[in-house]
PDB file of C-alpha atoms in Angstrom:
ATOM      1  CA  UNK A   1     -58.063 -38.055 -48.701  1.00  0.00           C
ATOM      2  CA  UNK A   2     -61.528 -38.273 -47.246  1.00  0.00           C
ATOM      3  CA  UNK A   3     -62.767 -38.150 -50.697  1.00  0.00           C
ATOM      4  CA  UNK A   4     -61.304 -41.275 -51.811  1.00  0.00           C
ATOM      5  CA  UNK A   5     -61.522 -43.167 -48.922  1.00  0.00           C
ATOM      6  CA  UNK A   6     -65.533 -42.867 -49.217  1.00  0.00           C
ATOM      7  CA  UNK A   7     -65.352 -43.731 -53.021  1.00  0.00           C
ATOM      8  CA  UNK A   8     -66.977 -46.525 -54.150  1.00  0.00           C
ATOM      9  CA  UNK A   9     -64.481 -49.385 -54.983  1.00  0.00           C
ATOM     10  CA  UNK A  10     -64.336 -49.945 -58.560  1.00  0.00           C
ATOM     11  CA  UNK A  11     -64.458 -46.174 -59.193  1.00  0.00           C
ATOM     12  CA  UNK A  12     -62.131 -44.640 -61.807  1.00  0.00           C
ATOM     13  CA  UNK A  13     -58.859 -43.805 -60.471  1.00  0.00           C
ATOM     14  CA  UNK A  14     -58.805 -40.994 -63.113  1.00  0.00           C
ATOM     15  CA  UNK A  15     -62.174 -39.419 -62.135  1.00  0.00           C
ATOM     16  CA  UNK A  16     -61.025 -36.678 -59.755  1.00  0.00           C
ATOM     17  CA  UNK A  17     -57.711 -35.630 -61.486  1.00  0.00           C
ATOM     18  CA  UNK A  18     -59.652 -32.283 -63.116  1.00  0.00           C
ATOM     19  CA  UNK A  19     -61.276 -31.563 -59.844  1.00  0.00           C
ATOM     20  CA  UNK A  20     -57.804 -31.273 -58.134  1.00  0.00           C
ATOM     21  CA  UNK A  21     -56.456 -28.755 -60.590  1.00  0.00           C
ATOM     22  CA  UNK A  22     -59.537 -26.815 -60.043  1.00  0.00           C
ATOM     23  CA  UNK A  23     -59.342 -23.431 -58.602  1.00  0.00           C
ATOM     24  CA  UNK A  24     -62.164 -21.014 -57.396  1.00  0.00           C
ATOM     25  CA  UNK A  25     -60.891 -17.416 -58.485  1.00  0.00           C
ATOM     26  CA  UNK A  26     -62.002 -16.124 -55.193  1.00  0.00           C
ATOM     27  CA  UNK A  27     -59.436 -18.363 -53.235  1.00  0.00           C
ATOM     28  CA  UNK A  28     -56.332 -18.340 -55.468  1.00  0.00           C
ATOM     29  CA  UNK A  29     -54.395 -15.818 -53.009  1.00  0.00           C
ATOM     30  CA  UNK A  30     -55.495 -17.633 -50.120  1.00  0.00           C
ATOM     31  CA  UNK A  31     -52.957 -19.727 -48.202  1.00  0.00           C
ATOM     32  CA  UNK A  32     -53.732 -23.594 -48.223  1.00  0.00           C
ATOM     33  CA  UNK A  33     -51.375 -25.556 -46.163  1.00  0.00           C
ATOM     34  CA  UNK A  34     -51.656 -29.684 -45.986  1.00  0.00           C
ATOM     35  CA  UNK A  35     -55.241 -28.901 -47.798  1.00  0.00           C
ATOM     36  CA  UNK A  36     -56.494 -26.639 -45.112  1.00  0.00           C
ATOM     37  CA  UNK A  37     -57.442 -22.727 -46.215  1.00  0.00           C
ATOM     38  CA  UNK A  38     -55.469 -21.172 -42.646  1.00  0.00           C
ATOM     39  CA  UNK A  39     -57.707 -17.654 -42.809  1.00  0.00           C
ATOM     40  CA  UNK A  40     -60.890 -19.627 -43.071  1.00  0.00           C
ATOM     41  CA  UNK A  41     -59.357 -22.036 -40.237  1.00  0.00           C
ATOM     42  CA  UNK A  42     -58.727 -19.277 -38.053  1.00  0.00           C
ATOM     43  CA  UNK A  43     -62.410 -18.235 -37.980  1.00  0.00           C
ATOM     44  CA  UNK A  44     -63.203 -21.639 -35.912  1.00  0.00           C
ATOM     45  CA  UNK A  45     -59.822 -23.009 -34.865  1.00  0.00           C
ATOM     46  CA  UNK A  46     -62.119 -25.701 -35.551  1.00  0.00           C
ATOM     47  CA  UNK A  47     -59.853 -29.212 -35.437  1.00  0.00           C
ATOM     48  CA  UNK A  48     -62.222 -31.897 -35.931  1.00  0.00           C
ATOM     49  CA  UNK A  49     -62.433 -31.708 -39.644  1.00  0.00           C
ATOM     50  CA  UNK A  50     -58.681 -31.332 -40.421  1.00  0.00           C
ATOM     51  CA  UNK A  51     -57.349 -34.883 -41.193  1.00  0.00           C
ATOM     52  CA  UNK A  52     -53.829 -34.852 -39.870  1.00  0.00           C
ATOM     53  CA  UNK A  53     -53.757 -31.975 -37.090  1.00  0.00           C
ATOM     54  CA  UNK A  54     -49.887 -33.232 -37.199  1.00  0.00           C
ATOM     55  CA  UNK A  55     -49.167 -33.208 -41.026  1.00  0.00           C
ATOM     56  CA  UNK A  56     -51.155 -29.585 -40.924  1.00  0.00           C
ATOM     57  CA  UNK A  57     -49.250 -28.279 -37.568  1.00  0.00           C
ATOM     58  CA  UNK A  58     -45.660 -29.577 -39.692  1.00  0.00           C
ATOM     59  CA  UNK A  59     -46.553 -27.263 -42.692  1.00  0.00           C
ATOM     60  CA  UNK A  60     -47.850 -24.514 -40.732  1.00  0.00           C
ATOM     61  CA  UNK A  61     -43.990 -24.538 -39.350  1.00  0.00           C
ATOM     62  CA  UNK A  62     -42.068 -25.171 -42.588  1.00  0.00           C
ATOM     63  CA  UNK A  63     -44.433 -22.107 -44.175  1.00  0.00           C
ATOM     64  CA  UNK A  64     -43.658 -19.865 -41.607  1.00  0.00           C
ATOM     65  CA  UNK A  65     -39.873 -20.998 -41.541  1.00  0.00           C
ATOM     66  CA  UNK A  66     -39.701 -20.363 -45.266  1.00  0.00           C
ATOM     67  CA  UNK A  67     -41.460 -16.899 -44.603  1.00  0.00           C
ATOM     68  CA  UNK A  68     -38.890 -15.876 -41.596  1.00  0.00           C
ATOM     69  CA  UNK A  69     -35.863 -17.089 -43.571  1.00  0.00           C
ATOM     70  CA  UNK A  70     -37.284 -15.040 -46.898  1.00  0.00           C
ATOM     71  CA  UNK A  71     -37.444 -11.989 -44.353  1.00  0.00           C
ATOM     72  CA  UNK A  72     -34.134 -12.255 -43.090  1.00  0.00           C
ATOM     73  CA  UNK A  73     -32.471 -12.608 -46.113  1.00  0.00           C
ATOM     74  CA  UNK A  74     -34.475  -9.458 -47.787  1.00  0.00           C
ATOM     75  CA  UNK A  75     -33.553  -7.594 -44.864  1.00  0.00           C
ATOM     76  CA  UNK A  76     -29.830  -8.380 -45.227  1.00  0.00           C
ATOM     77  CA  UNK A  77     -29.787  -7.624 -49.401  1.00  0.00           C
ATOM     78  CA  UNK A  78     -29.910 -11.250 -50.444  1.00  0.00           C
ATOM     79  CA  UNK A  79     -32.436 -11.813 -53.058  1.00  0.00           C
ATOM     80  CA  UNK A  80     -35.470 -13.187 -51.642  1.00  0.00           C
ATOM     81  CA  UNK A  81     -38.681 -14.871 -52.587  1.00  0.00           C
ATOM     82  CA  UNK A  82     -40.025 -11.195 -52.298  1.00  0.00           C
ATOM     83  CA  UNK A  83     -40.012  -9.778 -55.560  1.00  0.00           C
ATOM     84  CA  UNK A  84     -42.476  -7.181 -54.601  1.00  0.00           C
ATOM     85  CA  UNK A  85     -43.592  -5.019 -52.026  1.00  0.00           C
ATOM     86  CA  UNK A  86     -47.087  -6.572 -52.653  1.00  0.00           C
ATOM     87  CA  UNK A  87     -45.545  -9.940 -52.434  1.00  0.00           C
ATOM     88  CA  UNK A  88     -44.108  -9.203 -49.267  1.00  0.00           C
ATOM     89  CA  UNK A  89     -47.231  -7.527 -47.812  1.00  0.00           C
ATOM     90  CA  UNK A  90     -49.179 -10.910 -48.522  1.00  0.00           C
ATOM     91  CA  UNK A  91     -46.545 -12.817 -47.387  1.00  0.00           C
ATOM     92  CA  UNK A  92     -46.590 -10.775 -43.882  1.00  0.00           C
ATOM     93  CA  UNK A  93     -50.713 -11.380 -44.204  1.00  0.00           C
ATOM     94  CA  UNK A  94     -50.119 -14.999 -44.228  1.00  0.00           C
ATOM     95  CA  UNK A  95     -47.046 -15.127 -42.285  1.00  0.00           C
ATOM     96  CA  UNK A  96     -49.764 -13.776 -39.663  1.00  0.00           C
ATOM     97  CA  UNK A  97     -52.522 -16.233 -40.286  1.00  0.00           C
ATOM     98  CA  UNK A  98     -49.862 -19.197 -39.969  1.00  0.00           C
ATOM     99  CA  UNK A  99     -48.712 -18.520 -36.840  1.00  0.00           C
ATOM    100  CA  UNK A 100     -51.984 -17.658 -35.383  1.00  0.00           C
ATOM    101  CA  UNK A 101     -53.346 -21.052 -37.045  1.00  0.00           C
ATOM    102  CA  UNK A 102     -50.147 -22.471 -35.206  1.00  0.00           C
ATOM    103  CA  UNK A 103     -51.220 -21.144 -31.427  1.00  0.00           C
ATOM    104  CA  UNK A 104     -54.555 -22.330 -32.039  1.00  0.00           C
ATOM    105  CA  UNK A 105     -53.487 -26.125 -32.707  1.00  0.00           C
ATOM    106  CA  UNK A 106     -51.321 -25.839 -29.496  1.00  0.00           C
ATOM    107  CA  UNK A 107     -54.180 -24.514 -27.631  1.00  0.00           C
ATOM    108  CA  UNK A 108     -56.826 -27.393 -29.269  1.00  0.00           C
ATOM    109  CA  UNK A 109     -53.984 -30.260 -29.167  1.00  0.00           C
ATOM    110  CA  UNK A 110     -51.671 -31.212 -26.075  1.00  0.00           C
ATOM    111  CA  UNK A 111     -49.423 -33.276 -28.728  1.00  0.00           C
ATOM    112  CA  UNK A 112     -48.753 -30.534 -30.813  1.00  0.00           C
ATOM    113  CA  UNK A 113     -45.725 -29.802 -28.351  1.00  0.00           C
ATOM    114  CA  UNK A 114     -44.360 -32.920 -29.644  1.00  0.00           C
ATOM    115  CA  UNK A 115     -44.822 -32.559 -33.211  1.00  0.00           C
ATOM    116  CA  UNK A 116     -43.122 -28.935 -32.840  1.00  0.00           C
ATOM    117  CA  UNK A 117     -40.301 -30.418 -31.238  1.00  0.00           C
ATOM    118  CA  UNK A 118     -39.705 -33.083 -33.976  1.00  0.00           C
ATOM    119  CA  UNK A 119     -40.579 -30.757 -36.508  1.00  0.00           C
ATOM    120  CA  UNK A 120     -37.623 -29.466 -38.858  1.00  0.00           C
ATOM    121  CA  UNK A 121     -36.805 -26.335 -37.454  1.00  0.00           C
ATOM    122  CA  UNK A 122     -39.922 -26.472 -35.237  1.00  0.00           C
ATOM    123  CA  UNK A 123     -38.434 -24.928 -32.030  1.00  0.00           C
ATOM    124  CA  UNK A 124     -36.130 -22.361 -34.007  1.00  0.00           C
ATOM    125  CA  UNK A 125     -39.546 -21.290 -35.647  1.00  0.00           C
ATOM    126  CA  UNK A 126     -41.074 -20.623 -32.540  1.00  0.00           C
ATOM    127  CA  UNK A 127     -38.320 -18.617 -31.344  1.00  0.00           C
ATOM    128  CA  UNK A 128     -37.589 -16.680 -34.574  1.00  0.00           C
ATOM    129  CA  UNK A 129     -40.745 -15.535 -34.159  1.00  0.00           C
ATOM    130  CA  UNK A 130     -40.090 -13.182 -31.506  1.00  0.00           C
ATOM    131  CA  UNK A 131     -37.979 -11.357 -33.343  1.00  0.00           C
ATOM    132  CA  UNK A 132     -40.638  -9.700 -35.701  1.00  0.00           C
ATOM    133  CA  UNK A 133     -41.948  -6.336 -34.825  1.00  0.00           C
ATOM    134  CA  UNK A 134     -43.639  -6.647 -30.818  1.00  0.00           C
ATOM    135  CA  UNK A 135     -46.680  -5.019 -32.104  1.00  0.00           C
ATOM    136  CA  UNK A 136     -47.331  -7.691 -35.261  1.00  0.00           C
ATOM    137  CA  UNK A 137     -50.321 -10.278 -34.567  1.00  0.00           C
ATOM    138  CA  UNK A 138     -47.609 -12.860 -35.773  1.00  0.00           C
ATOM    139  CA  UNK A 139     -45.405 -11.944 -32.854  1.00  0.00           C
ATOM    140  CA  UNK A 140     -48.273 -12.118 -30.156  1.00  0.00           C
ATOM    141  CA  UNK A 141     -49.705 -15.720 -31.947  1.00  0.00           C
ATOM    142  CA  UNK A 142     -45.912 -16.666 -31.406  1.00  0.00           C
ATOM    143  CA  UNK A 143     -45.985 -15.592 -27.602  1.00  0.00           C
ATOM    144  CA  UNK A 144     -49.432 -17.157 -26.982  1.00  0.00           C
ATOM    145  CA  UNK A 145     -48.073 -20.378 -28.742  1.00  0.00           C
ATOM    146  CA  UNK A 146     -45.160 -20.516 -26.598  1.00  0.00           C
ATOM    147  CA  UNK A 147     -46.910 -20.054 -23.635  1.00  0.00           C
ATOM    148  CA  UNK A 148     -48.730 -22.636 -23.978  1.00  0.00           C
ATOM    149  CA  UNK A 149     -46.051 -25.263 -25.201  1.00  0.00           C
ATOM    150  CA  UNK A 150     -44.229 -24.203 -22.349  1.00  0.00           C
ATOM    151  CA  UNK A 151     -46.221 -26.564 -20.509  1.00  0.00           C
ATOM    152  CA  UNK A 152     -45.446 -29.195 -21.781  1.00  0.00           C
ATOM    153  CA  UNK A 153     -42.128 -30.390 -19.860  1.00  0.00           C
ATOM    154  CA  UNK A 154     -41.329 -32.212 -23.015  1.00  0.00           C
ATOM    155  CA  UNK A 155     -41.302 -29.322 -24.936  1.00  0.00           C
ATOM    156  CA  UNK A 156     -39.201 -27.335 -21.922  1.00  0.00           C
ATOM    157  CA  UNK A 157     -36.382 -29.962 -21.889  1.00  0.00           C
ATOM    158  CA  UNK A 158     -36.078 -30.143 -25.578  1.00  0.00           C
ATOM    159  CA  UNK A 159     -35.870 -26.481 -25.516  1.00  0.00           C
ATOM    160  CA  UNK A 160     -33.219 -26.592 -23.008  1.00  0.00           C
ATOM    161  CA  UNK A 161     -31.051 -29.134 -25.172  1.00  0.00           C
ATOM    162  CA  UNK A 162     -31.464 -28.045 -28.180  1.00  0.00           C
ATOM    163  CA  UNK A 163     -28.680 -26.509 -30.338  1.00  0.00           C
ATOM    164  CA  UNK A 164     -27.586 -23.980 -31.229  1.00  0.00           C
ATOM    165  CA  UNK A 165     -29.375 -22.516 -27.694  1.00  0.00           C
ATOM    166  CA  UNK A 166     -32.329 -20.640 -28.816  1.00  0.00           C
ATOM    167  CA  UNK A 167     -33.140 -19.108 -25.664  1.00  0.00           C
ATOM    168  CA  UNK A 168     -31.767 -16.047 -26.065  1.00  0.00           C
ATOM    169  CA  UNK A 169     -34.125 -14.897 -28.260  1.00  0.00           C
ATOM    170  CA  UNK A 170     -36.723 -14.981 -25.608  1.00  0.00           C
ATOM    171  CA  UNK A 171     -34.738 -12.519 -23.637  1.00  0.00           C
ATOM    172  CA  UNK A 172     -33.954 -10.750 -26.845  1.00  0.00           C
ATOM    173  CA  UNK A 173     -37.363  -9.461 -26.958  1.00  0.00           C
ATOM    174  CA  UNK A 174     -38.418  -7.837 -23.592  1.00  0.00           C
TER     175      UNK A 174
END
């Protein structure tokens, strides 16, 4: 986006369609959500160069929704999108570096409350978080992340309407 909003007008529409297919081999098996590497991200929790801390907070959720749902149905003997124990072992890696990427943006951004709470499945994703295992960095990110959207009142009274009630999974886990 940045790219072609500095482009010189009268540029080629067609100039940058090879560059966007283009793939360093060193960062095909790293996770890029709304055009944001998430490991790299995590090294700075640096916000200021990400575009759309929204658009990037809503994709962090829907990956780590798809991830949790993927999980629960391996666990249960419905196929999956784990057709490996590789695959799942990345998965987990990134499962971990998307939630942590998540906590930071609620720590660098007090409207990221809000965007969880509209987000589809946003406060079930929070919540089915806790149930991984207690001593995962995924399940700590989760816990720091809801610590700190539980400050946001918004974020408490949405919690406290939503349906079906998700609270139980806090209590679940201690």
């Amino acid at each position: 986006r940045k790219v072609d909003d500095d482009r010189v007008k009268g540029s080629n529409e067609d100039d940058l369609k090879l560059a966007k297919v283009f793939v360093y081999d060193s960062l095909k098996d790293e996770l890029c959500l709304g055009g944001v590497y998430v490991r790299i991200f995590n090294k700075t929790s640096e916000t200021r160069n990400i575009d759309d801390p929204s658009k990037f907070c809503n994709e962090l959720i829907a990956y780590i929704w798809r991830t949790l749902s993927a999980k629960d149905s391996s666990s249960n003997g419905v196929e999956s999108t784990f057709t490996s124990t590789t695959s799942m072992g990345m998965h987990m890696v990134h499962l971990d570096y998307a939630v942590e990427a998540l906590r930071s943006l609620t720590e660098a951004h007090n409207y990221i409350a809000h965007d969880v709470i509209k987000a589809s499945h946003g406060i079930l994703t929070i919540f089915s978080a806790l149930s991984l295992p207690c001593k995962s960095k995924a399940f700590t990110s989760a816990v720091q992340a809801l610590s700190i959207l539980t400050k946001a009142a918004e974020f408490v009274v949405a919690v406290s309407r939503y349906t079906p009630p998700c609270l139980w999974r806090l209590l679940k886990c201690l």
